């Protein structure tokens, strides 16, 4: 049995296999073919943070695969009143066939997985957001940008950045990360990525200069400056991130036909300008839709290995 907690535990071939499976299911869906690979199966979705895309994509995906999804907000279940996560894991995993969790500390997800009898999927933690990267890479494939791929990430060294690091290190492309001073990526995760990069041939560059990161890039991406759980730091962060907006001036430095990706939700005027966002809306909303298709590939793949 396999869990999907970070991309660390997956090989390049496995990551590509999951995305390919998602693409195949997507093609069939567009032809009106519903493949009920998960008939009679249930997915428990535990949310300790808000969500639009993750909830809608997993719930819809499970339905389209012939199964059923349960939306369990921590506000409504006993977990939110202090029932231990390991007890929640032992109960839910006896009744459901798969679990997706969105939570705070990554260790909470790991603890759940340790006690679970069924595959557990990371639906975002403070440290990683790996399902988003499956959708992002699927979008890069569809837009034919995999050749000489150079991704520039501009912004906060957060869960998205850490997942980009894992993806680049595993798949072997160039990733340049520009964060303000004091908002760099986690040193341990970076060290792991450098190590993996030696094997895969990836190039990883970290800088405090957005221009240096974006120059000549084929894909530019960013994320909110204020992640869920950091609301109290909002004012300080907005000051500290000055100069890190992805706007037309910055995008000019990338390749002419560079893509812009954003995991969403996007805050215009902060991490991205309205102009850049709307100019790349097609790519951004392809990326959002691909959450559905990539995660269907993931759920079927995990189910096949139980
Ligand atoms: N990108 C993403 O995970 O969106 P939600 O927070 O809406 O699920
Ligand atoms: N970094 C953001 C991603 C939201 C999908 C957060 O954790 O809130």
mmCIF file of C-alpha atoms and ligand atoms in Angstrom:
data_model
loop_
_atom_site.group_PDB
_atom_site.id
_atom_site.type_symbol
_atom_site.label_atom_id
_atom_site.label_comp_id
_atom_site.label_asym_id
_atom_site.label_seq_id
_atom_site.Cartn_x
_atom_site.Cartn_y
_atom_site.Cartn_z
ATOM 1 C CA UNK A 1 0.000 0.000 0.000
ATOM 2 C CA UNK A 2 1.275 3.484 -0.863
ATOM 3 C CA UNK A 3 0.458 6.890 0.633
ATOM 4 C CA UNK A 4 0.869 10.184 -1.242
ATOM 5 C CA UNK A 5 2.359 12.494 1.386
ATOM 6 C CA UNK A 6 5.154 14.203 -0.572
ATOM 7 C CA UNK A 7 6.789 13.656 -3.961
ATOM 8 C CA UNK A 8 9.869 12.521 -2.022
ATOM 9 C CA UNK A 9 8.518 8.989 -1.856
ATOM 10 C CA UNK A 10 7.929 8.740 -5.615
ATOM 11 C CA UNK A 11 10.263 8.069 -8.518
ATOM 12 C CA UNK A 12 10.265 10.097 -11.705
ATOM 13 C CA UNK A 13 8.610 7.189 -13.541
ATOM 14 C CA UNK A 14 5.876 6.887 -10.929
ATOM 15 C CA UNK A 15 5.102 10.618 -11.026
ATOM 16 C CA UNK A 16 4.858 10.544 -14.826
ATOM 17 C CA UNK A 17 2.779 7.344 -14.723
ATOM 18 C CA UNK A 18 0.228 8.971 -12.385
ATOM 19 C CA UNK A 19 -0.014 12.054 -14.615
ATOM 20 C CA UNK A 20 -0.319 9.900 -17.754
ATOM 21 C CA UNK A 21 -3.122 7.929 -16.168
ATOM 22 C CA UNK A 22 -4.850 11.218 -15.315
ATOM 23 C CA UNK A 23 -4.436 12.408 -18.907
ATOM 24 C CA UNK A 24 -5.917 9.168 -20.236
ATOM 25 C CA UNK A 25 -8.924 9.418 -17.911
ATOM 26 C CA UNK A 26 -9.290 13.087 -18.946
ATOM 27 C CA UNK A 27 -9.321 12.199 -22.675
ATOM 28 C CA UNK A 28 -11.962 9.540 -22.081
ATOM 29 C CA UNK A 29 -14.082 11.877 -19.968
ATOM 30 C CA UNK A 30 -14.018 14.489 -22.753
ATOM 31 C CA UNK A 31 -15.425 11.769 -25.063
ATOM 32 C CA UNK A 32 -18.200 11.162 -22.568
ATOM 33 C CA UNK A 33 -16.732 7.925 -21.189
ATOM 34 C CA UNK A 34 -16.974 7.598 -17.407
ATOM 35 C CA UNK A 35 -14.609 4.934 -16.118
ATOM 36 C CA UNK A 36 -15.880 3.562 -12.839
ATOM 37 C CA UNK A 37 -12.504 2.380 -11.548
ATOM 38 C CA UNK A 38 -13.533 3.146 -7.970
ATOM 39 C CA UNK A 39 -17.103 1.818 -7.975
ATOM 40 C CA UNK A 40 -18.459 1.298 -4.456
ATOM 41 C CA UNK A 41 -15.374 2.911 -2.900
ATOM 42 C CA UNK A 42 -15.387 5.871 -0.549
ATOM 43 C CA UNK A 43 -12.923 8.699 -0.047
ATOM 44 C CA UNK A 44 -12.920 10.544 3.287
ATOM 45 C CA UNK A 45 -11.837 14.172 2.865
ATOM 46 C CA UNK A 46 -10.720 15.754 6.137
ATOM 47 C CA UNK A 47 -10.309 19.521 5.996
ATOM 48 C CA UNK A 48 -8.700 21.489 8.829
ATOM 49 C CA UNK A 49 -8.283 24.482 6.467
ATOM 50 C CA UNK A 50 -10.510 26.074 3.812
ATOM 51 C CA UNK A 51 -10.615 24.912 0.208
ATOM 52 C CA UNK A 52 -12.376 25.447 -3.093
ATOM 53 C CA UNK A 53 -10.351 23.498 -5.694
ATOM 54 C CA UNK A 54 -9.218 20.608 -3.530
ATOM 55 C CA UNK A 55 -12.686 19.904 -2.258
ATOM 56 C CA UNK A 56 -14.475 20.258 -5.598
ATOM 57 C CA UNK A 57 -11.869 18.261 -7.542
ATOM 58 C CA UNK A 58 -11.662 15.321 -5.145
ATOM 59 C CA UNK A 59 -15.415 15.135 -4.606
ATOM 60 C CA UNK A 60 -16.239 15.398 -8.318
ATOM 61 C CA UNK A 61 -13.386 13.073 -9.254
ATOM 62 C CA UNK A 62 -14.557 10.391 -6.873
ATOM 63 C CA UNK A 63 -18.118 10.636 -8.201
ATOM 64 C CA UNK A 64 -16.940 10.388 -11.814
ATOM 65 C CA UNK A 65 -14.924 7.278 -10.904
ATOM 66 C CA UNK A 66 -18.055 5.632 -9.574
ATOM 67 C CA UNK A 67 -17.279 6.158 -5.906
ATOM 68 C CA UNK A 68 -18.407 8.497 -3.171
ATOM 69 C CA UNK A 69 -16.609 11.229 -1.221
ATOM 70 C CA UNK A 70 -17.336 12.395 2.324
ATOM 71 C CA UNK A 71 -16.602 16.018 3.176
ATOM 72 C CA UNK A 72 -15.416 16.106 6.786
ATOM 73 C CA UNK A 73 -14.638 19.585 8.049
ATOM 74 C CA UNK A 74 -12.761 19.489 11.339
ATOM 75 C CA UNK A 75 -15.373 21.967 12.604
ATOM 76 C CA UNK A 76 -17.985 19.229 12.342
ATOM 77 C CA UNK A 77 -16.122 16.081 13.369
ATOM 78 C CA UNK A 78 -14.756 15.086 16.776
ATOM 79 C CA UNK A 79 -11.195 15.769 15.583
ATOM 80 C CA UNK A 80 -12.010 19.471 15.983
ATOM 81 C CA UNK A 81 -13.027 18.839 19.612
ATOM 82 C CA UNK A 82 -9.758 17.143 20.443
ATOM 83 C CA UNK A 83 -10.174 13.491 19.425
ATOM 84 C CA UNK A 84 -6.611 12.304 18.711
ATOM 85 C CA UNK A 85 -5.615 12.131 15.060
ATOM 86 C CA UNK A 86 -4.439 8.537 15.498
ATOM 87 C CA UNK A 87 -7.884 7.482 16.729
ATOM 88 C CA UNK A 88 -9.551 9.351 13.873
ATOM 89 C CA UNK A 89 -7.232 7.507 11.470
ATOM 90 C CA UNK A 90 -8.057 4.103 12.932
ATOM 91 C CA UNK A 91 -11.800 4.717 12.736
ATOM 92 C CA UNK A 92 -12.038 6.392 9.329
ATOM 93 C CA UNK A 93 -9.655 3.951 7.629
ATOM 94 C CA UNK A 94 -11.758 0.962 8.766
ATOM 95 C CA UNK A 95 -14.785 2.356 6.957
ATOM 96 C CA UNK A 96 -13.364 4.208 3.943
ATOM 97 C CA UNK A 97 -11.094 3.060 1.117
ATOM 98 C CA UNK A 98 -8.920 6.174 0.861
ATOM 99 C CA UNK A 99 -8.394 9.370 2.852
ATOM 100 C CA UNK A 100 -7.406 12.869 1.792
ATOM 101 C CA UNK A 101 -6.340 15.332 4.485
ATOM 102 C CA UNK A 102 -5.666 19.050 4.455
ATOM 103 C CA UNK A 103 -4.036 20.116 7.705
ATOM 104 C CA UNK A 104 -1.408 22.290 9.405
ATOM 105 C CA UNK A 105 1.822 20.574 10.558
ATOM 106 C CA UNK A 106 3.058 17.943 8.126
ATOM 107 C CA UNK A 107 3.672 15.653 11.114
ATOM 108 C CA UNK A 108 -0.104 15.490 11.689
ATOM 109 C CA UNK A 109 -0.563 14.019 8.216
ATOM 110 C CA UNK A 110 2.315 11.588 8.824
ATOM 111 C CA UNK A 111 0.768 10.478 12.097
ATOM 112 C CA UNK A 112 -2.572 9.888 10.395
ATOM 113 C CA UNK A 113 -0.858 7.830 7.685
ATOM 114 C CA UNK A 114 1.014 5.734 10.275
ATOM 115 C CA UNK A 115 -2.287 4.638 11.802
ATOM 116 C CA UNK A 116 -4.283 4.319 8.588
ATOM 117 C CA UNK A 117 -5.144 1.003 6.969
ATOM 118 C CA UNK A 118 -5.831 2.697 3.632
ATOM 119 C CA UNK A 119 -3.889 5.086 1.332
ATOM 120 C CA UNK A 120 -3.646 8.666 2.605
ATOM 121 C CA UNK A 121 -3.309 11.653 0.261
ATOM 122 C CA UNK A 122 -1.838 15.015 1.236
ATOM 123 C CA UNK A 123 -4.385 17.680 0.318
ATOM 124 C CA UNK A 124 -1.957 20.403 1.582
ATOM 125 C CA UNK A 125 0.032 20.834 4.766
ATOM 126 C CA UNK A 126 2.100 23.772 6.005
ATOM 127 C CA UNK A 127 5.096 22.140 4.299
ATOM 128 C CA UNK A 128 3.874 20.594 1.034
ATOM 129 C CA UNK A 129 1.116 20.645 -1.587
ATOM 130 C CA UNK A 130 2.028 17.715 -3.869
ATOM 131 C CA UNK A 131 -1.352 17.144 -5.588
ATOM 132 C CA UNK A 132 -1.146 20.694 -6.928
ATOM 133 C CA UNK A 133 2.179 19.856 -8.584
ATOM 134 C CA UNK A 134 0.657 16.857 -10.390
ATOM 135 C CA UNK A 135 -1.843 19.265 -11.966
ATOM 136 C CA UNK A 136 0.846 21.872 -12.663
ATOM 137 C CA UNK A 137 3.075 19.413 -14.483
ATOM 138 C CA UNK A 138 0.100 17.999 -16.384
ATOM 139 C CA UNK A 139 -0.585 21.546 -17.611
ATOM 140 C CA UNK A 140 3.066 22.014 -18.596
ATOM 141 C CA UNK A 141 2.857 18.772 -20.631
ATOM 142 C CA UNK A 142 -0.367 19.883 -22.342
ATOM 143 C CA UNK A 143 1.116 23.261 -23.218
ATOM 144 C CA UNK A 144 4.213 21.492 -24.632
ATOM 145 C CA UNK A 145 6.688 23.177 -22.316
ATOM 146 C CA UNK A 146 8.575 20.129 -21.011
ATOM 147 C CA UNK A 147 11.556 20.555 -23.368
ATOM 148 C CA UNK A 148 14.351 22.588 -21.727
ATOM 149 C CA UNK A 149 11.909 23.443 -18.966
ATOM 150 C CA UNK A 150 13.062 26.306 -16.736
ATOM 151 C CA UNK A 151 10.634 27.248 -13.989
ATOM 152 C CA UNK A 152 10.949 30.491 -12.038
ATOM 153 C CA UNK A 153 9.111 30.661 -8.713
ATOM 154 C CA UNK A 154 8.845 34.173 -7.267
ATOM 155 C CA UNK A 155 7.496 34.720 -3.761
ATOM 156 C CA UNK A 156 7.221 33.011 -0.406
ATOM 157 C CA UNK A 157 9.311 29.934 0.427
ATOM 158 C CA UNK A 158 6.238 27.922 1.385
ATOM 159 C CA UNK A 159 4.421 24.613 0.818
ATOM 160 C CA UNK A 160 4.149 25.282 -2.931
ATOM 161 C CA UNK A 161 7.846 26.152 -3.230
ATOM 162 C CA UNK A 162 8.821 23.000 -1.357
ATOM 163 C CA UNK A 163 6.705 20.917 -3.699
ATOM 164 C CA UNK A 164 8.234 22.600 -6.759
ATOM 165 C CA UNK A 165 11.642 21.730 -5.294
ATOM 166 C CA UNK A 166 10.651 18.074 -5.014
ATOM 167 C CA UNK A 167 9.212 17.974 -8.533
ATOM 168 C CA UNK A 168 12.273 19.605 -10.135
ATOM 169 C CA UNK A 169 14.643 17.387 -8.164
ATOM 170 C CA UNK A 170 12.780 14.234 -9.192
ATOM 171 C CA UNK A 171 12.077 15.087 -12.834
ATOM 172 C CA UNK A 172 15.394 16.834 -13.489
ATOM 173 C CA UNK A 173 14.432 20.291 -14.781
ATOM 174 C CA UNK A 174 15.747 23.747 -13.888
ATOM 175 C CA UNK A 175 14.058 25.561 -11.016
ATOM 176 C CA UNK A 176 14.969 29.048 -9.866
ATOM 177 C CA UNK A 177 13.433 30.327 -6.664
ATOM 178 C CA UNK A 178 13.412 33.995 -5.665
ATOM 179 C CA UNK A 179 12.184 34.834 -2.164
ATOM 180 C CA UNK A 180 12.662 37.934 -0.022
ATOM 181 C CA UNK A 181 15.315 37.659 2.696
ATOM 182 C CA UNK A 182 13.874 35.823 5.680
ATOM 183 C CA UNK A 183 11.314 33.923 3.582
ATOM 184 C CA UNK A 184 13.659 31.356 2.056
ATOM 185 C CA UNK A 185 12.709 27.711 1.631
ATOM 186 C CA UNK A 186 13.309 25.216 4.428
ATOM 187 C CA UNK A 187 17.034 24.398 4.572
ATOM 188 C CA UNK A 188 16.491 20.655 5.102
ATOM 189 C CA UNK A 189 14.129 20.362 2.156
ATOM 190 C CA UNK A 190 16.557 22.337 0.000
ATOM 191 C CA UNK A 191 19.437 20.049 1.015
ATOM 192 C CA UNK A 192 17.342 17.000 0.092
ATOM 193 C CA UNK A 193 16.490 18.570 -3.281
ATOM 194 C CA UNK A 194 20.166 19.339 -4.029
ATOM 195 C CA UNK A 195 21.027 15.712 -3.265
ATOM 196 C CA UNK A 196 18.258 14.355 -5.509
ATOM 197 C CA UNK A 197 19.206 16.856 -8.219
ATOM 198 C CA UNK A 198 22.660 15.298 -8.451
ATOM 199 C CA UNK A 199 20.971 12.048 -9.527
ATOM 200 C CA UNK A 200 18.333 13.532 -11.840
ATOM 201 C CA UNK A 201 20.417 16.287 -13.433
ATOM 202 C CA UNK A 202 18.130 19.057 -12.139
ATOM 203 C CA UNK A 203 19.505 22.574 -11.700
ATOM 204 C CA UNK A 204 18.270 24.380 -8.617
ATOM 205 C CA UNK A 205 19.041 28.038 -7.990
ATOM 206 C CA UNK A 206 17.925 30.074 -4.983
ATOM 207 C CA UNK A 207 18.206 33.834 -4.894
ATOM 208 C CA UNK A 208 16.655 36.951 -3.367
ATOM 209 C CA UNK A 209 16.421 38.599 -6.782
ATOM 210 C CA UNK A 210 13.199 37.994 -8.784
ATOM 211 C CA UNK A 211 14.839 39.275 -11.993
ATOM 212 C CA UNK A 212 17.652 36.755 -11.737
ATOM 213 C CA UNK A 213 15.105 33.946 -11.332
ATOM 214 C CA UNK A 214 12.802 34.983 -14.175
ATOM 215 C CA UNK A 215 15.425 35.836 -16.813
ATOM 216 C CA UNK A 216 14.906 33.441 -19.736
ATOM 217 C CA UNK A 217 12.446 31.199 -17.830
ATOM 218 C CA UNK A 218 9.857 29.202 -19.793
ATOM 219 C CA UNK A 219 7.384 28.989 -16.906
ATOM 220 C CA UNK A 220 6.884 31.628 -14.207
ATOM 221 C CA UNK A 221 4.875 30.874 -11.104
ATOM 222 C CA UNK A 222 4.043 32.344 -7.729
ATOM 223 C CA UNK A 223 1.715 31.840 -4.772
ATOM 224 C CA UNK A 224 0.064 33.961 -2.116
ATOM 225 C CA UNK A 225 2.324 35.874 0.264
ATOM 226 C CA UNK A 226 0.017 34.963 3.159
ATOM 227 C CA UNK A 227 -0.729 31.257 3.415
ATOM 228 C CA UNK A 228 -3.537 29.777 5.466
ATOM 229 C CA UNK A 229 -2.605 30.051 9.133
ATOM 230 C CA UNK A 230 -0.407 33.163 8.594
ATOM 231 C CA UNK A 231 -3.223 35.721 8.621
ATOM 232 C CA UNK A 232 -1.738 37.511 11.671
ATOM 233 C CA UNK A 233 1.465 38.262 9.728
ATOM 234 C CA UNK A 234 -0.352 39.783 6.767
ATOM 235 C CA UNK A 235 0.701 43.416 7.251
ATOM 236 C CA UNK A 236 4.355 42.613 7.830
ATOM 237 C CA UNK A 237 4.465 40.200 4.921
ATOM 238 C CA UNK A 238 3.007 42.709 2.477
ATOM 239 C CA UNK A 239 5.817 45.134 3.417
ATOM 240 C CA UNK A 240 8.529 42.478 3.273
ATOM 241 C CA UNK A 241 7.410 41.213 -0.161
ATOM 242 C CA UNK A 242 7.649 44.593 -1.847
ATOM 243 C CA UNK A 243 9.231 44.177 -5.280
ATOM 244 C CA UNK A 244 8.145 40.549 -5.583
ATOM 245 C CA UNK A 245 4.975 41.087 -7.613
ATOM 246 C CA UNK A 246 4.891 39.203 -10.931
ATOM 247 C CA UNK A 247 3.914 42.035 -13.262
ATOM 248 C CA UNK A 248 4.490 42.849 -16.951
ATOM 249 C CA UNK A 249 7.930 44.294 -16.200
ATOM 250 C CA UNK A 250 9.080 41.065 -14.602
ATOM 251 C CA UNK A 251 7.374 38.810 -17.170
ATOM 252 C CA UNK A 252 9.227 40.726 -19.924
ATOM 253 C CA UNK A 253 12.436 39.076 -18.725
ATOM 254 C CA UNK A 254 11.073 35.559 -19.242
ATOM 255 C CA UNK A 255 10.930 33.834 -22.639
ATOM 256 C CA UNK A 256 8.546 35.566 -25.023
ATOM 257 C CA UNK A 257 5.971 32.789 -24.916
ATOM 258 C CA UNK A 258 6.524 31.927 -21.242
ATOM 259 C CA UNK A 259 3.641 30.396 -19.313
ATOM 260 C CA UNK A 260 2.408 31.777 -16.026
ATOM 261 C CA UNK A 261 0.958 29.373 -13.475
ATOM 262 C CA UNK A 262 -0.758 30.047 -10.149
ATOM 263 C CA UNK A 263 -2.202 27.388 -7.855
ATOM 264 C CA UNK A 264 -4.937 29.855 -6.769
ATOM 265 C CA UNK A 265 -6.490 31.600 -4.949
ATOM 266 C CA UNK A 266 -4.675 34.632 -6.424
ATOM 267 C CA UNK A 267 -4.431 38.058 -4.805
ATOM 268 C CA UNK A 268 -4.123 40.659 -7.543
ATOM 269 C CA UNK A 269 -1.889 43.607 -6.794
ATOM 270 C CA UNK A 270 0.130 41.505 -4.363
ATOM 271 C CA UNK A 271 1.907 38.410 -5.758
ATOM 272 C CA UNK A 272 0.573 38.963 -9.306
ATOM 273 C CA UNK A 273 -0.733 41.923 -11.292
ATOM 274 C CA UNK A 274 -4.211 41.904 -12.801
ATOM 275 C CA UNK A 275 -2.633 42.214 -16.273
ATOM 276 C CA UNK A 276 -0.367 39.198 -15.967
ATOM 277 C CA UNK A 277 -3.143 37.154 -14.396
ATOM 278 C CA UNK A 278 -5.691 37.894 -17.119
ATOM 279 C CA UNK A 279 -3.158 37.540 -19.938
ATOM 280 C CA UNK A 280 -2.487 33.990 -18.707
ATOM 281 C CA UNK A 281 -6.000 33.089 -17.571
ATOM 282 C CA UNK A 282 -6.236 30.216 -20.077
ATOM 283 C CA UNK A 283 -3.180 28.496 -18.596
ATOM 284 C CA UNK A 284 -4.159 29.234 -15.005
ATOM 285 C CA UNK A 285 -7.645 27.779 -15.364
ATOM 286 C CA UNK A 286 -6.352 24.779 -17.350
ATOM 287 C CA UNK A 287 -4.117 24.245 -14.334
ATOM 288 C CA UNK A 288 -7.087 24.517 -11.950
ATOM 289 C CA UNK A 289 -9.172 22.073 -14.033
ATOM 290 C CA UNK A 290 -6.271 19.639 -14.126
ATOM 291 C CA UNK A 291 -6.563 19.201 -10.370
ATOM 292 C CA UNK A 292 -9.600 17.058 -11.177
ATOM 293 C CA UNK A 293 -7.895 14.929 -13.817
ATOM 294 C CA UNK A 294 -4.505 14.517 -12.118
ATOM 295 C CA UNK A 295 -6.085 13.477 -8.825
ATOM 296 C CA UNK A 296 -8.323 10.935 -10.559
ATOM 297 C CA UNK A 297 -5.133 9.415 -11.973
ATOM 298 C CA UNK A 298 -3.626 9.459 -8.484
ATOM 299 C CA UNK A 299 -6.605 7.817 -6.772
ATOM 300 C CA UNK A 300 -6.828 5.037 -9.373
ATOM 301 C CA UNK A 301 -3.045 4.498 -9.192
ATOM 302 C CA UNK A 302 -3.087 4.245 -5.384
ATOM 303 C CA UNK A 303 -6.120 1.954 -5.432
ATOM 304 C CA UNK A 304 -4.376 -0.401 -7.873
ATOM 305 C CA UNK A 305 -1.565 -0.826 -5.338
ATOM 306 C CA UNK A 306 -3.648 -1.758 -2.307
HETATM 307 N N1 LIG B 1 -4.907 25.424 -5.045
HETATM 308 C C1 LIG B 1 -5.663 24.935 -4.061
HETATM 309 O O1 LIG B 1 -5.313 23.944 -3.405
HETATM 310 O O2 LIG B 1 -6.850 25.568 -3.902
HETATM 311 P P1 LIG B 1 -7.885 25.397 -2.693
HETATM 312 O O3 LIG B 1 -7.232 25.964 -1.468
HETATM 313 O O4 LIG B 1 -9.095 26.163 -3.108
HETATM 314 O O5 LIG B 1 -8.183 23.932 -2.508
HETATM 315 N N1 LIG B 2 0.415 28.475 0.113
HETATM 316 C C1 LIG B 2 -1.031 28.498 0.093
HETATM 317 C C2 LIG B 2 -1.561 27.567 -0.942
HETATM 318 C C3 LIG B 2 -3.051 27.575 -1.112
HETATM 319 C C4 LIG B 2 -3.548 26.567 -2.089
HETATM 320 C C5 LIG B 2 -1.571 28.151 1.473
HETATM 321 O O1 LIG B 2 -1.014 27.236 2.115
HETATM 322 O O2 LIG B 2 -2.507 28.780 1.917
#
